Tab-separated table of C-alpha atoms and ligand atoms in Angstrom:
chain	number	residue	atom	x	y	z
D	60	MET	CA	27.532	-20.752	13.161
D	61	SER	CA	27.122	-17.127	12.567
D	62	ARG	CA	28.829	-15.299	10.145
D	63	LEU	CA	28.125	-12.016	11.477
D	64	GLU	CA	28.556	-11.795	14.853
D	65	ASN	CA	31.599	-9.730	14.755
D	66	LEU	CA	29.649	-6.366	12.803
D	67	GLU	CA	27.694	-4.257	15.200
D	68	PRO	CA	25.535	-3.570	16.191
D	69	LYS	CA	25.503	-7.101	16.878
D	70	GLU	CA	20.930	-6.983	18.045
D	71	VAL	CA	20.630	-5.269	14.217
D	72	PHE	CA	23.196	-8.167	12.655
D	73	HIS	CA	22.480	-11.471	14.784
D	74	TYR	CA	18.067	-10.454	13.121
D	75	PHE	CA	19.047	-9.777	9.878
D	76	GLU	CA	20.828	-13.286	9.637
D	77	GLU	CA	18.023	-15.300	10.820
D	78	ILE	CA	15.917	-13.815	8.741
D	79	SER	CA	18.164	-13.856	5.995
D	80	GLN	CA	18.162	-17.953	6.237
D	81	ILE	CA	13.849	-17.906	5.557
D	82	PRO	CA	12.799	-17.646	1.740
D	83	ARG	CA	10.976	-15.050	1.861
D	84	PRO	CA	9.380	-14.639	-1.960
D	85	SER	CA	7.050	-12.102	-2.490
D	86	TYR	CA	3.555	-14.729	-2.394
D	87	LYS	CA	5.542	-16.795	-0.451
D	88	GLU	CA	5.777	-14.943	3.031
D	89	GLY	CA	4.080	-17.938	5.222
D	90	LYS	CA	7.221	-19.046	6.891
D	91	ILE	CA	9.092	-15.185	7.783
D	92	SER	CA	6.032	-14.308	8.861
D	93	ASP	CA	4.709	-16.938	11.208
D	94	TYR	CA	8.620	-16.450	12.144
D	95	LEU	CA	7.320	-12.504	13.434
D	96	VAL	CA	4.718	-14.050	14.958
D	97	LYS	CA	6.656	-16.044	17.273
D	98	PHE	CA	8.740	-14.018	17.744
D	99	ALA	CA	6.419	-11.348	19.403
D	100	GLN	CA	4.523	-14.121	21.084
D	101	ASP	CA	7.420	-15.549	22.834
D	102	ARG	CA	8.509	-12.342	23.803
D	103	ASN	CA	4.641	-11.256	24.890
D	104	LEU	CA	4.095	-8.850	22.536
D	105	THR	CA	0.466	-8.251	21.433
D	106	VAL	CA	0.608	-9.366	17.257
D	107	TYR	CA	-1.486	-9.247	14.747
D	108	GLN	CA	-1.126	-11.717	11.623
D	109	ASP	CA	-3.339	-11.225	8.588
D	110	GLU	CA	-5.033	-13.543	5.657
D	111	ILE	CA	-2.386	-12.536	3.126
D	112	LYS	CA	1.148	-13.031	6.105
D	113	ASN	CA	0.784	-9.006	7.140
D	114	VAL	CA	2.360	-8.359	10.726
D	115	VAL	CA	1.404	-5.554	12.739
D	116	ILE	CA	3.141	-6.043	16.629
D	117	ILE	CA	2.366	-3.395	19.732
D	118	LYS	CA	5.188	-2.418	22.908
D	119	GLU	CA	4.665	-0.222	24.721
D	120	ALA	CA	5.439	2.894	25.532
D	121	THR	CA	9.223	2.234	27.729
D	122	LYS	CA	8.815	3.939	31.693
D	123	GLY	CA	8.162	7.722	30.757
D	124	TYR	CA	6.812	7.608	26.996
D	125	GLU	CA	3.636	7.107	28.081
D	126	ASN	CA	2.300	9.971	27.375
D	127	VAL	CA	4.455	10.377	24.170
D	128	GLU	CA	2.443	10.150	20.705
D	129	PRO	CA	3.082	6.766	19.535
D	130	ILE	CA	5.688	5.530	16.258
D	131	ILE	CA	5.004	3.373	13.557
D	132	ILE	CA	7.864	1.468	12.516
D	133	GLN	CA	7.542	0.538	8.955
D	134	GLY	CA	9.354	-2.101	6.166
D	135	HIS	CA	8.234	-4.519	3.865
D	136	MET	CA	9.372	-8.978	4.843
D	137	ASP	CA	9.504	-9.730	1.169
D	138	MET	CA	11.949	-9.355	-1.654
D	139	VAL	CA	13.075	-9.868	-4.849
D	140	CYS	CA	14.732	-13.135	-5.355
D	141	GLU	CA	17.466	-13.260	-8.034
D	142	LYS	CA	19.782	-15.145	-8.901
D	143	GLU	CA	23.420	-15.169	-11.169
D	144	PRO	CA	22.726	-17.759	-13.450
D	145	GLY	CA	24.049	-20.785	-13.612
D	146	TYR	CA	23.840	-20.249	-9.069
D	147	ASP	CA	22.304	-23.999	-7.611
D	148	ILE	CA	19.982	-22.795	-5.041
D	149	ASP	CA	15.998	-22.465	-4.783
D	150	MET	CA	15.342	-19.202	-3.260
D	151	GLU	CA	12.129	-20.325	-2.399
D	152	LYS	CA	13.084	-23.229	0.335
D	153	GLU	CA	16.589	-22.672	0.835
D	154	GLY	CA	18.544	-19.288	3.126
D	155	LEU	CA	21.400	-17.195	1.800
D	156	THR	CA	25.392	-17.288	1.738
D	157	LEU	CA	25.792	-13.881	3.800
D	158	GLN	CA	29.087	-12.783	2.818
D	159	VAL	CA	31.118	-9.711	4.489
D	160	GLU	CA	33.315	-7.436	2.428
D	161	GLY	CA	34.889	-4.306	3.416
D	162	ASP	CA	32.418	-1.790	4.145
D	163	TYR	CA	29.744	-4.132	2.347
D	164	LEU	CA	27.439	-6.910	2.641
D	165	SER	CA	25.980	-8.824	0.672
D	166	ALA	CA	24.583	-12.701	-0.120
D	167	LYS	CA	26.549	-15.526	-2.625
D	168	GLY	CA	25.501	-15.690	-6.141
D	169	THR	CA	21.973	-13.936	-5.524
D	170	THR	CA	19.807	-10.824	-3.990
D	171	LEU	CA	20.573	-9.801	-0.620
D	172	GLY	CA	17.094	-8.483	0.600
D	173	GLY	CA	18.634	-5.544	2.051
D	174	ASP	CA	15.452	-4.518	0.618
D	175	ASP	CA	13.676	-4.609	2.653
D	176	GLY	CA	15.033	-7.105	5.616
D	177	ILE	CA	17.404	-4.489	7.368
D	178	ALA	CA	14.072	-2.994	8.154
D	179	VAL	CA	12.745	-6.190	9.770
D	180	ALA	CA	16.239	-6.798	11.956
D	181	TYR	CA	16.353	-2.859	12.745
D	182	ALA	CA	12.500	-3.560	14.169
D	183	LEU	CA	12.920	-7.033	15.691
D	184	ALA	CA	16.256	-5.807	17.456
D	185	ILE	CA	13.959	-2.720	18.864
D	186	LEU	CA	10.850	-5.534	20.209
D	187	ASP	CA	13.205	-7.693	21.974
D	188	SER	CA	15.748	-4.718	23.702
D	189	ASP	CA	14.657	-3.780	27.487
D	190	LYS	CA	17.094	-1.318	27.102
D	191	ILE	CA	16.117	1.020	23.936
D	192	GLU	CA	13.560	3.704	24.986
D	193	HIS	CA	10.677	4.980	23.203
D	194	PRO	CA	6.800	5.252	23.168
D	195	ARG	CA	3.919	2.978	22.138
D	196	LEU	CA	5.304	1.408	19.147
D	197	GLU	CA	3.282	-0.295	16.095
D	198	VAL	CA	5.285	-2.486	13.990
D	199	ILE	CA	4.251	-3.105	10.809
D	200	ILE	CA	5.488	-5.733	8.493
D	201	THR	CA	3.974	-6.420	5.116
D	202	VAL	CA	3.634	-8.894	2.057
D	203	CYS	CA	3.824	-8.396	-1.337
D	204	GLU	CA	5.379	-4.592	-1.474
D	205	GLU	CA	7.767	-5.609	-4.002
D	206	VAL	CA	4.864	-7.306	-7.030
D	207	GLY	CA	2.322	-4.492	-6.053
D	208	MET	CA	2.063	-2.955	-3.089
D	209	ASP	CA	-0.713	-5.924	-2.250
D	210	GLY	CA	0.286	-6.577	1.311
D	211	ALA	CA	-0.049	-3.051	2.798
D	212	THR	CA	-3.313	-2.217	0.567
D	213	ALA	CA	-5.485	-4.680	2.147
D	214	LEU	CA	-4.107	-3.729	5.728
D	215	ASP	CA	-5.885	-4.180	8.328
D	216	THR	CA	-5.131	-0.659	10.034
D	217	SER	CA	-7.867	-0.997	12.860
D	218	MET	CA	-5.409	-1.460	15.738
D	219	ILE	CA	-3.323	1.291	14.887
D	220	THR	CA	-3.367	4.828	17.483
D	221	GLY	CA	-0.602	6.121	16.467
D	222	LYS	CA	0.220	8.808	13.521
D	223	ARG	CA	4.083	9.018	12.874
D	224	VAL	CA	5.728	6.480	11.147
D	225	LEU	CA	9.431	6.034	10.505
D	226	ASN	CA	9.162	4.036	7.236
D	227	LEU	CA	12.004	2.555	6.436
D	228	ASP	CA	12.551	1.103	2.833
D	229	SER	CA	14.964	4.301	1.335
D	230	GLU	CA	18.229	2.659	0.403
D	231	GLU	CA	20.113	6.110	0.751
D	232	GLU	CA	21.865	7.558	4.197
D	233	GLY	CA	20.932	10.767	5.157
D	234	LYS	CA	18.199	11.702	2.173
D	235	MET	CA	14.252	11.521	3.551
D	236	LEU	CA	12.048	10.925	1.361
D	237	VAL	CA	8.667	12.842	2.140
D	238	SER	CA	5.916	12.587	-0.699
D	239	CYS	CA	5.150	10.120	-2.999
D	240	ALA	CA	3.159	9.976	-6.030
D	241	GLY	CA	0.203	7.888	-6.721
D	242	GLY	CA	-0.558	6.707	-10.127
D	243	CYS	CA	-2.965	4.513	-11.953
D	244	THR	CA	-2.845	2.647	-15.716
D	245	THR	CA	-5.596	3.911	-17.501
D	246	ILE	CA	-6.967	2.083	-20.860
D	247	CYS	CA	-7.805	3.993	-23.969
D	248	THR	CA	-9.800	1.771	-26.287
D	249	LEU	CA	-11.132	3.235	-29.312
D	250	PRO	CA	-12.800	0.354	-31.996
D	251	VAL	CA	-11.808	0.679	-35.470
D	252	SER	CA	-13.508	-1.376	-38.203
D	253	PHE	CA	-11.587	-3.081	-41.002
D	254	VAL	CA	-11.949	-2.587	-45.029
D	255	GLN	CA	-10.422	-3.930	-47.989
D	256	ALA	CA	-8.033	-1.656	-49.418
D	257	ASN	CA	-5.404	-1.373	-52.222
D	258	GLY	CA	-2.736	0.555	-53.177
D	259	GLN	CA	0.970	0.446	-51.983
D	260	MET	CA	1.585	-1.954	-49.089
D	261	VAL	CA	4.615	0.301	-46.691
D	262	SER	CA	6.579	-0.127	-43.509
D	263	VAL	CA	7.142	2.605	-41.077
D	264	LYS	CA	9.688	1.565	-37.983
D	265	ILE	CA	10.688	4.328	-35.027
D	266	SER	CA	13.057	2.743	-33.153
D	267	GLY	CA	16.835	3.754	-31.145
D	268	LEU	CA	14.582	5.488	-28.418
D	269	LEU	CA	16.593	5.016	-25.209
D	270	GLY	CA	13.420	4.672	-22.921
D	271	GLY	CA	13.673	4.598	-18.813
D	272	HIS	CA	11.256	4.883	-16.344
D	273	SER	CA	7.613	6.250	-16.834
D	274	GLY	CA	8.163	7.485	-12.774
D	275	ASN	CA	12.083	8.176	-13.085
D	276	GLU	CA	12.640	8.969	-15.925
D	277	ILE	CA	10.298	11.307	-17.322
D	278	ASP	CA	11.603	14.213	-16.751
D	279	LYS	CA	14.551	13.667	-19.877
D	280	GLN	CA	12.526	14.658	-22.603
D	281	ARG	CA	13.089	11.174	-23.770
D	282	GLY	CA	11.141	10.625	-27.482
D	283	ASN	CA	8.436	8.144	-27.027
D	284	SER	CA	7.862	5.860	-30.081
D	285	ASN	CA	4.366	5.784	-29.545
D	286	GLN	CA	3.783	9.569	-29.866
D	287	LEU	CA	6.292	10.205	-31.869
D	288	MET	CA	4.476	7.132	-34.904
D	289	GLY	CA	1.519	9.743	-33.967
D	290	ARG	CA	3.637	13.191	-35.308
D	291	PHE	CA	4.847	10.979	-38.255
D	292	LEU	CA	1.515	10.164	-38.957
D	293	CYS	CA	0.091	13.251	-38.797
D	294	ASN	CA	2.720	14.548	-41.200
D	295	LEU	CA	2.272	11.599	-44.286
D	296	GLN	CA	-1.448	12.704	-43.266
D	297	ASN	CA	-1.571	16.517	-44.156
D	298	ARG	CA	0.607	14.978	-47.572
D	299	MET	CA	-1.900	12.187	-48.947
D	300	ASP	CA	-4.692	9.075	-47.330
D	301	ILE	CA	-3.786	6.382	-45.168
D	302	GLN	CA	-5.229	3.522	-43.420
D	303	ILE	CA	-3.797	1.871	-41.177
D	304	VAL	CA	-3.619	-1.678	-41.375
D	305	LYS	CA	-1.597	-1.771	-37.691
D	306	VAL	CA	0.604	-0.097	-35.017
D	307	ASN	CA	1.665	-0.925	-31.788
D	308	GLY	CA	4.645	-0.254	-29.984
D	309	GLY	CA	5.902	-1.096	-26.244
D	310	ALA	CA	4.954	-3.818	-23.858
D	311	LYS	CA	4.402	-1.520	-20.480
D	312	ASP	CA	2.980	0.946	-19.548
D	313	ASN	CA	5.567	2.376	-17.185
D	314	ALA	CA	8.485	2.151	-19.411
D	315	ILE	CA	8.621	4.835	-22.251
D	316	PRO	CA	8.596	3.190	-25.476
D	317	ARG	CA	11.429	2.170	-27.156
D	318	GLU	CA	10.134	1.216	-30.828
D	319	THR	CA	6.613	1.257	-32.491
D	320	ASN	CA	6.216	-0.261	-35.634
D	321	ALA	CA	3.255	0.685	-38.129
D	322	GLU	CA	1.915	-0.666	-41.494
D	323	LEU	CA	-0.079	1.723	-43.909
D	324	MET	CA	-2.121	1.465	-46.672
D	325	ILE	CA	-1.140	4.253	-49.360
D	326	ALA	CA	-2.017	5.205	-52.940
D	327	LYS	CA	0.307	3.538	-55.592
D	328	GLU	CA	1.492	6.733	-56.955
D	329	ASN	CA	2.790	8.611	-53.507
D	330	ALA	CA	5.390	6.004	-52.861
D	331	LYS	CA	7.613	8.201	-53.216
D	332	ALA	CA	6.072	11.460	-51.646
D	333	PHE	CA	6.322	8.582	-48.511
D	334	LEU	CA	10.146	7.885	-48.805
D	335	GLU	CA	10.215	11.577	-48.897
D	336	GLU	CA	8.473	12.211	-45.372
D	337	ILE	CA	10.389	9.267	-43.435
D	338	GLU	CA	13.815	11.689	-44.816
D	339	LYS	CA	12.612	14.390	-43.551
D	340	PHE	CA	11.343	13.551	-40.326
D	341	GLN	CA	14.425	11.561	-39.683
D	342	GLU	CA	16.007	15.031	-40.519
D	343	ILE	CA	14.010	16.491	-37.691
D	344	VAL	CA	14.051	13.924	-35.144
D	345	LYS	CA	18.169	13.733	-35.719
D	346	LYS	CA	17.812	17.956	-34.139
D	347	GLU	CA	15.376	17.862	-31.831
D	348	TYR	CA	17.092	14.654	-30.165
D	349	GLN	CA	20.059	15.694	-30.379
D	350	VAL	CA	20.853	15.637	-26.811
D	351	SER	CA	18.669	13.784	-25.123
D	352	ASP	CA	17.667	10.422	-27.580
D	353	PRO	CA	20.495	10.996	-30.129
D	354	GLU	CA	20.318	6.999	-31.551
D	355	ILE	CA	16.329	7.248	-32.869
D	356	ARG	CA	15.719	6.067	-36.299
D	357	ILE	CA	12.907	6.609	-39.177
D	358	GLU	CA	13.260	3.670	-41.020
D	359	GLY	CA	10.027	3.239	-44.168
D	360	GLU	CA	9.982	0.825	-46.610
D	361	LEU	CA	8.135	0.077	-49.668
D	362	LEU	CA	6.317	-3.949	-49.313
D	363	LYS	CA	5.215	-5.807	-51.858
D	364	ASP	CA	1.955	-6.577	-51.335
D	365	THR	CA	-1.208	-4.498	-53.081
D	366	ASN	CA	-4.203	-5.149	-50.767
D	367	ALA	CA	-5.110	-6.326	-47.043
D	368	GLU	CA	-7.586	-6.006	-44.311
D	369	ALA	CA	-6.739	-1.270	-42.947
D	370	MET	CA	-8.917	0.541	-40.923
D	371	SER	CA	-11.379	2.763	-43.275
D	372	LEU	CA	-10.018	6.340	-43.896
D	373	GLU	CA	-12.082	7.485	-41.068
D	374	ASP	CA	-10.771	4.964	-38.233
D	375	SER	CA	-7.000	5.330	-39.250
D	376	ARG	CA	-7.545	10.147	-39.071
D	377	LYS	CA	-9.322	9.122	-35.447
D	378	VAL	CA	-5.998	6.853	-34.391
D	379	VAL	CA	-3.488	9.642	-35.851
D	380	PHE	CA	-6.450	12.462	-33.850
D	381	LEU	CA	-5.706	10.198	-30.072
D	382	LEU	CA	-2.006	9.241	-31.118
D	383	VAL	CA	-1.071	12.988	-31.620
D	384	HIS	CA	-2.975	14.732	-29.109
D	385	LEU	CA	-3.122	12.668	-25.726
D	386	PRO	CA	-0.528	14.325	-23.170
D	387	GLY	CA	2.557	13.113	-22.807
D	388	GLY	CA	5.028	13.673	-20.816
D	389	ILE	CA	5.698	16.103	-17.887
D	390	GLN	CA	1.897	17.899	-16.987
D	391	ARG	CA	2.641	19.784	-13.809
D	392	MET	CA	5.892	20.385	-11.836
D	393	SER	CA	5.785	20.519	-8.147
D	394	MET	CA	5.728	24.117	-6.457
D	395	ASP	CA	6.833	23.007	-3.162
D	396	ILE	CA	9.784	20.524	-3.660
D	397	LYS	CA	12.334	22.026	-6.174
D	398	GLY	CA	12.883	19.704	-9.167
D	399	LEU	CA	9.960	16.815	-8.162
D	400	VAL	CA	7.914	16.079	-11.676
D	401	GLU	CA	4.415	16.430	-10.018
D	402	THR	CA	2.192	15.147	-12.842
D	403	SER	CA	2.980	13.478	-15.009
D	404	LEU	CA	1.425	10.643	-17.900
D	405	ASN	CA	3.141	8.096	-19.962
D	406	MET	CA	1.922	6.021	-22.880
D	407	GLY	CA	3.730	2.574	-22.695
D	408	ILE	CA	1.662	0.698	-25.146
D	409	LEU	CA	-0.175	1.041	-28.713
D	410	SER	CA	-1.251	-1.720	-29.829
D	411	THR	CA	-3.639	-3.047	-32.878
D	412	LYS	CA	-6.122	-5.323	-31.929
D	413	GLU	CA	-9.007	-7.270	-34.268
D	414	LYS	CA	-12.161	-4.472	-33.935
D	415	GLU	CA	-10.078	-2.376	-31.725
D	416	VAL	CA	-6.707	0.143	-30.987
D	417	SER	CA	-5.646	0.203	-26.987
D	418	MET	CA	-2.914	2.983	-25.833
D	419	THR	CA	-2.405	2.216	-22.541
D	420	PHE	CA	-1.282	4.914	-20.019
D	421	SER	CA	0.569	4.815	-16.800
D	422	VAL	CA	-0.176	8.080	-15.083
D	423	ARG	CA	0.986	9.997	-11.943
D	424	SER	CA	0.166	12.500	-9.485
D	425	SER	CA	1.490	13.202	-5.901
D	426	LEU	CA	-1.630	15.008	-6.003
D	427	LYS	CA	-4.770	13.239	-5.660
D	428	SER	CA	-7.414	15.475	-7.627
D	429	GLN	CA	-4.651	16.480	-10.766
D	430	LYS	CA	-3.913	12.082	-11.585
D	431	GLU	CA	-8.439	12.503	-11.661
D	432	PHE	CA	-7.642	15.246	-14.032
D	433	LEU	CA	-6.284	14.169	-15.756
D	434	VAL	CA	-7.996	10.288	-15.998
D	435	ALA	CA	-11.101	12.704	-16.839
D	436	LYS	CA	-9.515	13.926	-19.818
D	437	LEU	CA	-8.113	11.025	-21.214
D	438	LYS	CA	-11.476	9.772	-21.331
D	439	SER	CA	-13.427	13.015	-22.326
D	440	MET	CA	-11.611	12.545	-25.250
D	441	LEU	CA	-11.319	9.151	-25.813
D	442	GLU	CA	-15.364	9.363	-25.912
D	443	PHE	CA	-15.208	12.205	-27.915
D	444	VAL	CA	-13.714	10.450	-30.812
D	445	GLY	CA	-16.404	7.707	-29.834
D	446	GLY	CA	-13.957	5.425	-27.810
D	447	SER	CA	-13.696	4.754	-23.489
D	448	ILE	CA	-11.393	4.304	-21.214
D	449	SER	CA	-10.257	1.877	-18.528
D	450	ILE	CA	-8.215	2.380	-15.126
D	451	ARG	CA	-6.209	-0.612	-13.476
D	452	GLY	CA	-3.793	-0.848	-11.015
D	453	ASP	CA	-4.474	2.803	-8.675
D	454	TYR	CA	-2.632	3.662	-5.974
D	455	PRO	CA	-2.445	6.334	-3.722
D	456	ALA	CA	-0.073	9.693	-3.610
D	457	TRP	CA	1.302	10.776	0.204
D	458	GLU	CA	1.094	14.100	-0.357
D	459	TYR	CA	3.669	16.734	1.062
D	460	LYS	CA	2.515	17.666	3.943
D	461	GLN	CA	3.395	21.532	4.030
D	462	ASP	CA	3.468	21.579	8.380
D	463	SER	CA	5.157	18.074	9.327
D	464	ALA	CA	5.675	18.039	12.817
D	465	PHE	CA	7.566	14.323	12.580
D	466	ARG	CA	9.714	15.412	10.076
D	467	ASN	CA	11.073	18.571	11.612
D	468	GLN	CA	11.859	15.861	14.320
D	469	ALA	CA	13.866	14.072	12.670
D	470	ILE	CA	15.238	16.689	10.916
D	471	ALA	CA	16.064	17.561	13.973
D	472	VAL	CA	17.038	14.943	15.305
D	473	TYR	CA	19.679	14.198	11.883
D	474	LYS	CA	21.015	17.982	12.519
D	475	ARG	CA	22.298	17.371	16.085
D	476	MET	CA	24.172	14.189	15.041
D	477	TYR	CA	25.581	15.117	11.675
D	478	GLY	CA	25.712	18.560	12.120
D	479	GLU	CA	23.943	18.959	8.838
D	480	GLU	CA	19.959	18.726	7.210
D	481	PRO	CA	19.480	15.814	5.346
D	482	VAL	CA	18.564	15.961	1.688
D	483	ILE	CA	14.364	15.759	0.938
D	484	GLU	CA	13.935	14.203	-1.192
D	485	ALA	CA	9.652	12.773	-2.984
D	486	ILE	CA	9.454	10.587	-5.297
D	487	HIS	CA	7.612	9.870	-8.651
D	488	ALA	CA	6.792	7.027	-8.209
D	489	GLY	CA	4.598	4.779	-5.514
D	490	LEU	CA	5.703	3.360	-1.932
D	491	GLU	CA	3.739	2.343	0.292
D	492	CYS	CA	3.415	5.317	2.845
D	493	GLY	CA	1.003	6.362	0.085
D	494	ILE	CA	-1.395	3.070	1.086
D	495	LEU	CA	-0.672	4.269	4.698
D	496	ALA	CA	-1.467	7.381	4.482
D	497	SER	CA	-5.277	6.884	2.316
D	498	LYS	CA	-5.412	4.805	5.293
D	499	ILE	CA	-4.355	6.824	8.449
D	500	GLU	CA	-5.862	10.172	9.649
D	501	ASP	CA	-3.023	13.043	10.277
D	502	PHE	CA	-0.420	10.486	8.427
D	503	ASP	CA	2.663	12.386	9.527
D	504	CYS	CA	5.251	9.997	7.685
D	505	VAL	CA	9.531	10.093	6.727
D	506	SER	CA	11.233	7.507	5.003
D	507	THR	CA	14.695	6.120	5.317
D	508	GLY	CA	17.481	3.494	5.662
D	509	PRO	CA	20.960	3.182	4.995
D	510	ASP	CA	23.048	2.799	1.847
D	511	MET	CA	21.879	-0.633	-0.454
D	512	PHE	CA	23.781	-0.243	-3.506
D	513	ASP	CA	21.668	-2.322	-6.372
D	514	ILE	CA	19.020	-3.621	-5.312
D	515	HIS	CA	16.641	-6.006	-7.002
D	516	THR	CA	20.302	-7.400	-8.598
D	517	THR	CA	22.583	-10.494	-7.446
D	518	GLU	CA	25.202	-7.370	-6.830
D	519	GLU	CA	22.690	-5.831	-4.059
D	520	ARG	CA	25.457	-4.626	-1.024
D	521	LEU	CA	24.510	-3.091	2.404
D	522	SER	CA	27.147	-0.398	3.777
D	523	ILE	CA	27.912	-1.847	7.650
D	524	SER	CA	29.204	1.143	7.835
D	525	SER	CA	25.665	3.158	7.126
D	526	ALA	CA	23.146	0.215	8.849
D	527	LYS	CA	25.359	1.016	11.653
D	528	ARG	CA	24.635	4.634	11.633
D	529	VAL	CA	21.432	5.024	10.817
D	530	TRP	CA	20.187	2.707	13.669
D	531	GLU	CA	21.821	5.055	15.824
D	532	TYR	CA	19.482	7.562	14.276
D	533	VAL	CA	16.040	5.333	14.497
D	534	LEU	CA	17.132	5.076	18.063
D	535	GLU	CA	17.219	8.663	19.063
D	536	ILE	CA	14.025	9.914	17.338
D	537	LEU	CA	12.509	6.695	19.472
D	538	LYS	CA	13.814	8.881	21.622
D	539	CYS	CA	12.457	12.102	21.541
D	540	LYS	CA	10.074	13.748	24.290
A	4	ZN	ZN1	11.725	-2.171	-0.721
């Protein structure tokens, strides 16, 4: 029994409902992937399925479109599976219970998977139709987008002949994404030696920061608790010798850290001066961050211990040197797109281990060359003080294309249909488009999609009327000659 049979466009919601009955968490896309393969086979379409279950479906041009360049339609089949506490469902085995409320489609007690099920539904409705006009279509539906874009990374694109890509993984109608950042995680490691130290042990706690996403919120001038700790220790070092026992802060490289803790050994007679420095630093931070991060607290405490294993004076100095001098935050703004952060980095994790201190950065840039330079800078700095770096999770940028015929066409169609320009945006975070851009020569892409709200949460909902308008928009783009 169909719950969505009265919704328009019928064919889109028909497929949306079908795929909603197939569990499709990341890493477990087998069933949905096989469904897509069968769908294509039943319609005599050429289909490719790789080992990790990515699917590519080809449909030849309709009459009169044989000489128009192909269009690649792209989205991902996996979804984030969240459920309300107490709601009884096994999202690896059971389908979703869809519900309609006014203009919104949602799922009872769970995420909806509109991200990116709507792209799959659009693609299937187009592939199924014998009325829609279009050039050769190459539909790419990936796995594991939500968990690091492994599907797109592993995708073999040798069967792809097109270069014009319509990515349908955006969540705001009227907005068109035209570029995204590339990035990597860079781990900076400094070997340190611990020695027996005597004196007054003290603790420093920097907390109450707002934090945020290291891509989307790096431009808000919020404090980074790891780097604030570096600054405090630098101030303190100008007044007294310090030996670091440990210094730790943050949990994820891509989150701006909100709390950092340190334990230090200082001389007993410096106890009072230490507390004065805490007071002073609290005043400085309060003033500097009163708008961007008003709740920052600096707390210092004299501990009972009088001896401990602590880093040597020299190693302690090196740690402070790195915390103060390694770059952080925005490095460059884009000159192509107003307001876009081009290059940034975030020291997300600071951690003391048995024989080393490590600082883990999320590095991002919409220019490959700037990302590489920033990593080189970190490497140079670390090696200068006897440390090293390692890199993981490198993903490419989708660089802004000055001259994009497909983008111009997409804008022109939008203007014709709605009488206004779409909003052109770039994001300072990764998208699958970046990975595809590195695999497809002369890549020419726009990313769009219907209005969705609170994706990745149980409040996720899709605007039905927006899904209809974007559907009509997509069909107009396919119709262009
Ligand atoms: Zn998505």
